[in-house]
PDB file of C-alpha atoms in Angstrom:
ATOM      1  CA  MET A  12       3.736  14.715  10.135  1.00  0.00           C
ATOM      2  CA  ARG A  13       1.871  11.379  10.218  1.00  0.00           C
ATOM      3  CA  ALA A  14      -1.496  13.119  10.614  1.00  0.00           C
ATOM      4  CA  GLY A  15      -0.669  15.309   7.626  1.00  0.00           C
ATOM      5  CA  ARG A  16      -0.021  12.273   5.472  1.00  0.00           C
ATOM      6  CA  LEU A  17      -3.284  10.698   6.615  1.00  0.00           C
ATOM      7  CA  VAL A  18      -5.122  13.871   5.580  1.00  0.00           C
ATOM      8  CA  ILE A  19      -3.406  13.686   2.187  1.00  0.00           C
ATOM      9  CA  LEU A  20      -4.386  10.007   1.879  1.00  0.00           C
ATOM     10  CA  VAL A  21      -8.024  10.861   2.594  1.00  0.00           C
ATOM     11  CA  ALA A  22      -7.910  13.809   0.178  1.00  0.00           C
ATOM     12  CA  ALA A  23      -6.477  11.540  -2.502  1.00  0.00           C
ATOM     13  CA  ALA A  24      -9.328   9.114  -1.880  1.00  0.00           C
ATOM     14  CA  VAL A  25     -11.849  11.888  -2.424  1.00  0.00           C
ATOM     15  CA  VAL A  26     -10.155  12.745  -5.721  1.00  0.00           C
ATOM     16  CA  VAL A  27     -10.292   9.077  -6.765  1.00  0.00           C
ATOM     17  CA  VAL A  28     -14.001   8.867  -5.923  1.00  0.00           C
ATOM     18  CA  VAL A  29     -14.820  12.110  -7.720  1.00  0.00           C
ATOM     19  CA  ALA A  30     -12.770  11.084 -10.750  1.00  0.00           C
ATOM     20  CA  GLY A  31     -14.726   7.852 -11.003  1.00  0.00           C
ATOM     21  CA  GLY A  32     -12.004   5.548  -9.766  1.00  0.00           C
ATOM     22  CA  TRP A  33     -14.021   4.157  -6.872  1.00  0.00           C
ATOM     23  CA  ALA A  34     -14.876   0.953  -8.727  1.00  0.00           C
ATOM     24  CA  ALA A  35     -12.973  -0.390 -11.656  1.00  0.00           C
ATOM     25  CA  GLU A  36     -14.695  -1.707 -14.730  1.00  0.00           C
ATOM     26  CA  GLY A  37     -13.941  -5.407 -14.982  1.00  0.00           C
ATOM     27  CA  ALA A  38     -11.167  -6.933 -12.945  1.00  0.00           C
ATOM     28  CA  GLY A  39      -7.713  -5.515 -12.313  1.00  0.00           C
ATOM     29  CA  GLU A  40      -4.840  -6.378  -9.996  1.00  0.00           C
ATOM     30  CA  CYS A  41      -7.158  -6.025  -6.990  1.00  0.00           C
ATOM     31  CA  GLY A  42     -10.242  -7.618  -8.481  1.00  0.00           C
ATOM     32  CA  ARG A  43     -13.147  -5.256  -9.058  1.00  0.00           C
ATOM     33  CA  ALA A  44     -11.753  -2.583  -6.700  1.00  0.00           C
ATOM     34  CA  SER A  45      -9.187  -0.118  -7.991  1.00  0.00           C
ATOM     35  CA  ALA A  46      -5.722  -0.122  -6.450  1.00  0.00           C
ATOM     36  CA  ASP A  47      -6.408   3.443  -5.294  1.00  0.00           C
ATOM     37  CA  ARG A  48      -9.483   2.296  -3.395  1.00  0.00           C
ATOM     38  CA  VAL A  49      -7.647  -0.640  -1.814  1.00  0.00           C
ATOM     39  CA  ALA A  50      -4.796   1.725  -0.847  1.00  0.00           C
ATOM     40  CA  LEU A  51      -7.142   3.342   1.672  1.00  0.00           C
ATOM     41  CA  ARG A  52      -7.000   0.129   3.730  1.00  0.00           C
ATOM     42  CA  LEU A  53      -3.298   0.818   4.295  1.00  0.00           C
ATOM     43  CA  ALA A  54      -3.920   4.055   6.226  1.00  0.00           C
ATOM     44  CA  PRO A  55      -2.551   2.385   9.417  1.00  0.00           C
ATOM     45  CA  CYS A  56       0.751   1.909   7.543  1.00  0.00           C
ATOM     46  CA  VAL A  57       1.520   5.587   6.917  1.00  0.00           C
ATOM     47  CA  SER A  58       4.281   5.847   9.531  1.00  0.00           C
ATOM     48  CA  ALA A  59       5.742   2.438   8.635  1.00  0.00           C
ATOM     49  CA  ALA A  60       5.860   3.487   4.969  1.00  0.00           C
ATOM     50  CA  ASP A  61       7.821   6.583   5.937  1.00  0.00           C
ATOM     51  CA  ASP A  62      10.409   5.104   8.300  1.00  0.00           C
ATOM     52  CA  PRO A  63      12.114   1.812   7.399  1.00  0.00           C
ATOM     53  CA  GLN A  64      13.184   1.378  11.035  1.00  0.00           C
ATOM     54  CA  SER A  65       9.711   1.689  12.557  1.00  0.00           C
ATOM     55  CA  ALA A  66       7.721  -1.347  13.614  1.00  0.00           C
ATOM     56  CA  PRO A  67       4.432  -1.524  11.682  1.00  0.00           C
ATOM     57  CA  SER A  68       1.292  -1.513  13.823  1.00  0.00           C
ATOM     58  CA  SER A  69      -0.828  -4.642  14.131  1.00  0.00           C
ATOM     59  CA  GLY A  70      -3.531  -2.903  12.054  1.00  0.00           C
ATOM     60  CA  CYS A  71      -0.994  -2.215   9.338  1.00  0.00           C
ATOM     61  CA  CYS A  72       0.259  -5.802   9.330  1.00  0.00           C
ATOM     62  CA  SER A  73      -3.286  -7.150   9.218  1.00  0.00           C
ATOM     63  CA  ALA A  74      -4.112  -4.989   6.183  1.00  0.00           C
ATOM     64  CA  VAL A  75      -0.842  -5.859   4.422  1.00  0.00           C
ATOM     65  CA  HIS A  76      -1.388  -9.562   5.065  1.00  0.00           C
ATOM     66  CA  THR A  77      -4.914  -9.411   3.631  1.00  0.00           C
ATOM     67  CA  ILE A  78      -3.949  -7.378   0.561  1.00  0.00           C
ATOM     68  CA  GLY A  79      -0.721  -9.369   0.172  1.00  0.00           C
ATOM     69  CA  GLN A  80      -2.685 -12.526  -0.599  1.00  0.00           C
ATOM     70  CA  SER A  81      -2.504 -11.111  -4.118  1.00  0.00           C
ATOM     71  CA  PRO A  82       1.083  -9.933  -4.731  1.00  0.00           C
ATOM     72  CA  SER A  83       0.026  -8.072  -7.877  1.00  0.00           C
ATOM     73  CA  CYS A  84      -2.622  -6.165  -5.887  1.00  0.00           C
ATOM     74  CA  LEU A  85      -0.163  -5.307  -3.111  1.00  0.00           C
ATOM     75  CA  CYS A  86       2.284  -4.055  -5.717  1.00  0.00           C
ATOM     76  CA  ALA A  87      -0.384  -1.995  -7.510  1.00  0.00           C
ATOM     77  CA  VAL A  88      -1.461  -0.460  -4.191  1.00  0.00           C
ATOM     78  CA  MET A  89       2.107   0.480  -3.214  1.00  0.00           C
ATOM     79  CA  LEU A  90       2.608   2.140  -6.599  1.00  0.00           C
ATOM     80  CA  SER A  91      -0.893   3.671  -6.793  1.00  0.00           C
ATOM     81  CA  ASN A  92      -1.681   7.337  -7.274  1.00  0.00           C
ATOM     82  CA  THR A  93      -3.196   7.398  -3.780  1.00  0.00           C
ATOM     83  CA  ALA A  94       0.068   6.165  -2.242  1.00  0.00           C
ATOM     84  CA  ARG A  95       2.114   8.573  -4.363  1.00  0.00           C
ATOM     85  CA  VAL A  96      -0.042  11.592  -3.460  1.00  0.00           C
ATOM     86  CA  ALA A  97       0.180  10.613   0.225  1.00  0.00           C
ATOM     87  CA  GLY A  98       3.974  10.745  -0.046  1.00  0.00           C
ATOM     88  CA  ILE A  99       4.475   7.016   0.447  1.00  0.00           C
ATOM     89  CA  LYS A 100       7.995   5.934  -0.452  1.00  0.00           C
ATOM     90  CA  PRO A 101       7.717   2.687  -2.455  1.00  0.00           C
ATOM     91  CA  GLU A 102      11.275   1.691  -1.522  1.00  0.00           C
ATOM     92  CA  VAL A 103      10.220   1.762   2.147  1.00  0.00           C
ATOM     93  CA  ALA A 104       6.659   0.463   1.707  1.00  0.00           C
ATOM     94  CA  ILE A 105       7.961  -2.617  -0.097  1.00  0.00           C
ATOM     95  CA  THR A 106       9.710  -3.663   3.141  1.00  0.00           C
ATOM     96  CA  ILE A 107       6.533  -3.669   5.260  1.00  0.00           C
ATOM     97  CA  PRO A 108       5.560  -7.321   4.574  1.00  0.00           C
ATOM     98  CA  LYS A 109       8.988  -8.425   5.828  1.00  0.00           C
ATOM     99  CA  ARG A 110       8.797  -6.095   8.845  1.00  0.00           C
ATOM    100  CA  CYS A 111       5.382  -7.626   9.604  1.00  0.00           C
ATOM    101  CA  ASN A 112       7.059 -11.060   9.607  1.00  0.00           C
ATOM    102  CA  MET A 113       4.755 -12.327   6.854  1.00  0.00           C
ATOM    103  CA  ALA A 114       5.987 -15.874   6.357  1.00  0.00           C
ATOM    104  CA  ASP A 115       4.010 -16.266   3.142  1.00  0.00           C
ATOM    105  CA  ARG A 116       5.156 -13.019   1.514  1.00  0.00           C
ATOM    106  CA  PRO A 117       6.260 -13.395  -2.097  1.00  0.00           C
ATOM    107  CA  VAL A 118      10.018 -12.914  -1.603  1.00  0.00           C
ATOM    108  CA  GLY A 119      11.636 -11.789  -4.847  1.00  0.00           C
ATOM    109  CA  TYR A 120       8.381 -10.569  -6.404  1.00  0.00           C
ATOM    110  CA  LYS A 121       9.111  -7.701  -8.813  1.00  0.00           C
ATOM    111  CA  CYS A 122       7.046  -4.602  -8.149  1.00  0.00           C
ATOM    112  CA  GLY A 123       7.974  -1.996 -10.723  1.00  0.00           C
ATOM    113  CA  ASP A 124      11.583  -1.019 -10.000  1.00  0.00           C
ATOM    114  CA  TYR A 125      11.420  -2.726  -6.590  1.00  0.00           C
ATOM    115  CA  THR A 126      11.727  -6.325  -5.370  1.00  0.00           C
ATOM    116  CA  LEU A 127      10.000  -7.645  -2.253  1.00  0.00           C
ATOM    117  CA  PRO A 128      12.631  -8.647   0.330  1.00  0.00           C
TER     118      PRO A 128
END
């Protein structure tokens, strides 16, 4: 199942590139890169975003820590079309920073209908 989601994530990336979403005009939540493009960096988190009991991999935690330096970017990525098409559950994905033991995570940050624990 995890490999299937990774294939969907890659397919979604191709759609984003073809649709012109590879680079955003101006700056958005993730700077000059679109949230859909940045979402590709979270490919190691596919299983952790599916199972709230699983331990995220070190690659996942590294990516989340880097992207999480901007809470608005992390939020935009978790709610992006790429994440949605890949079947990522935002209510589970939002728990990954805590499961990665990110001491500097923005606890209480509102991300759409979700709040970072």
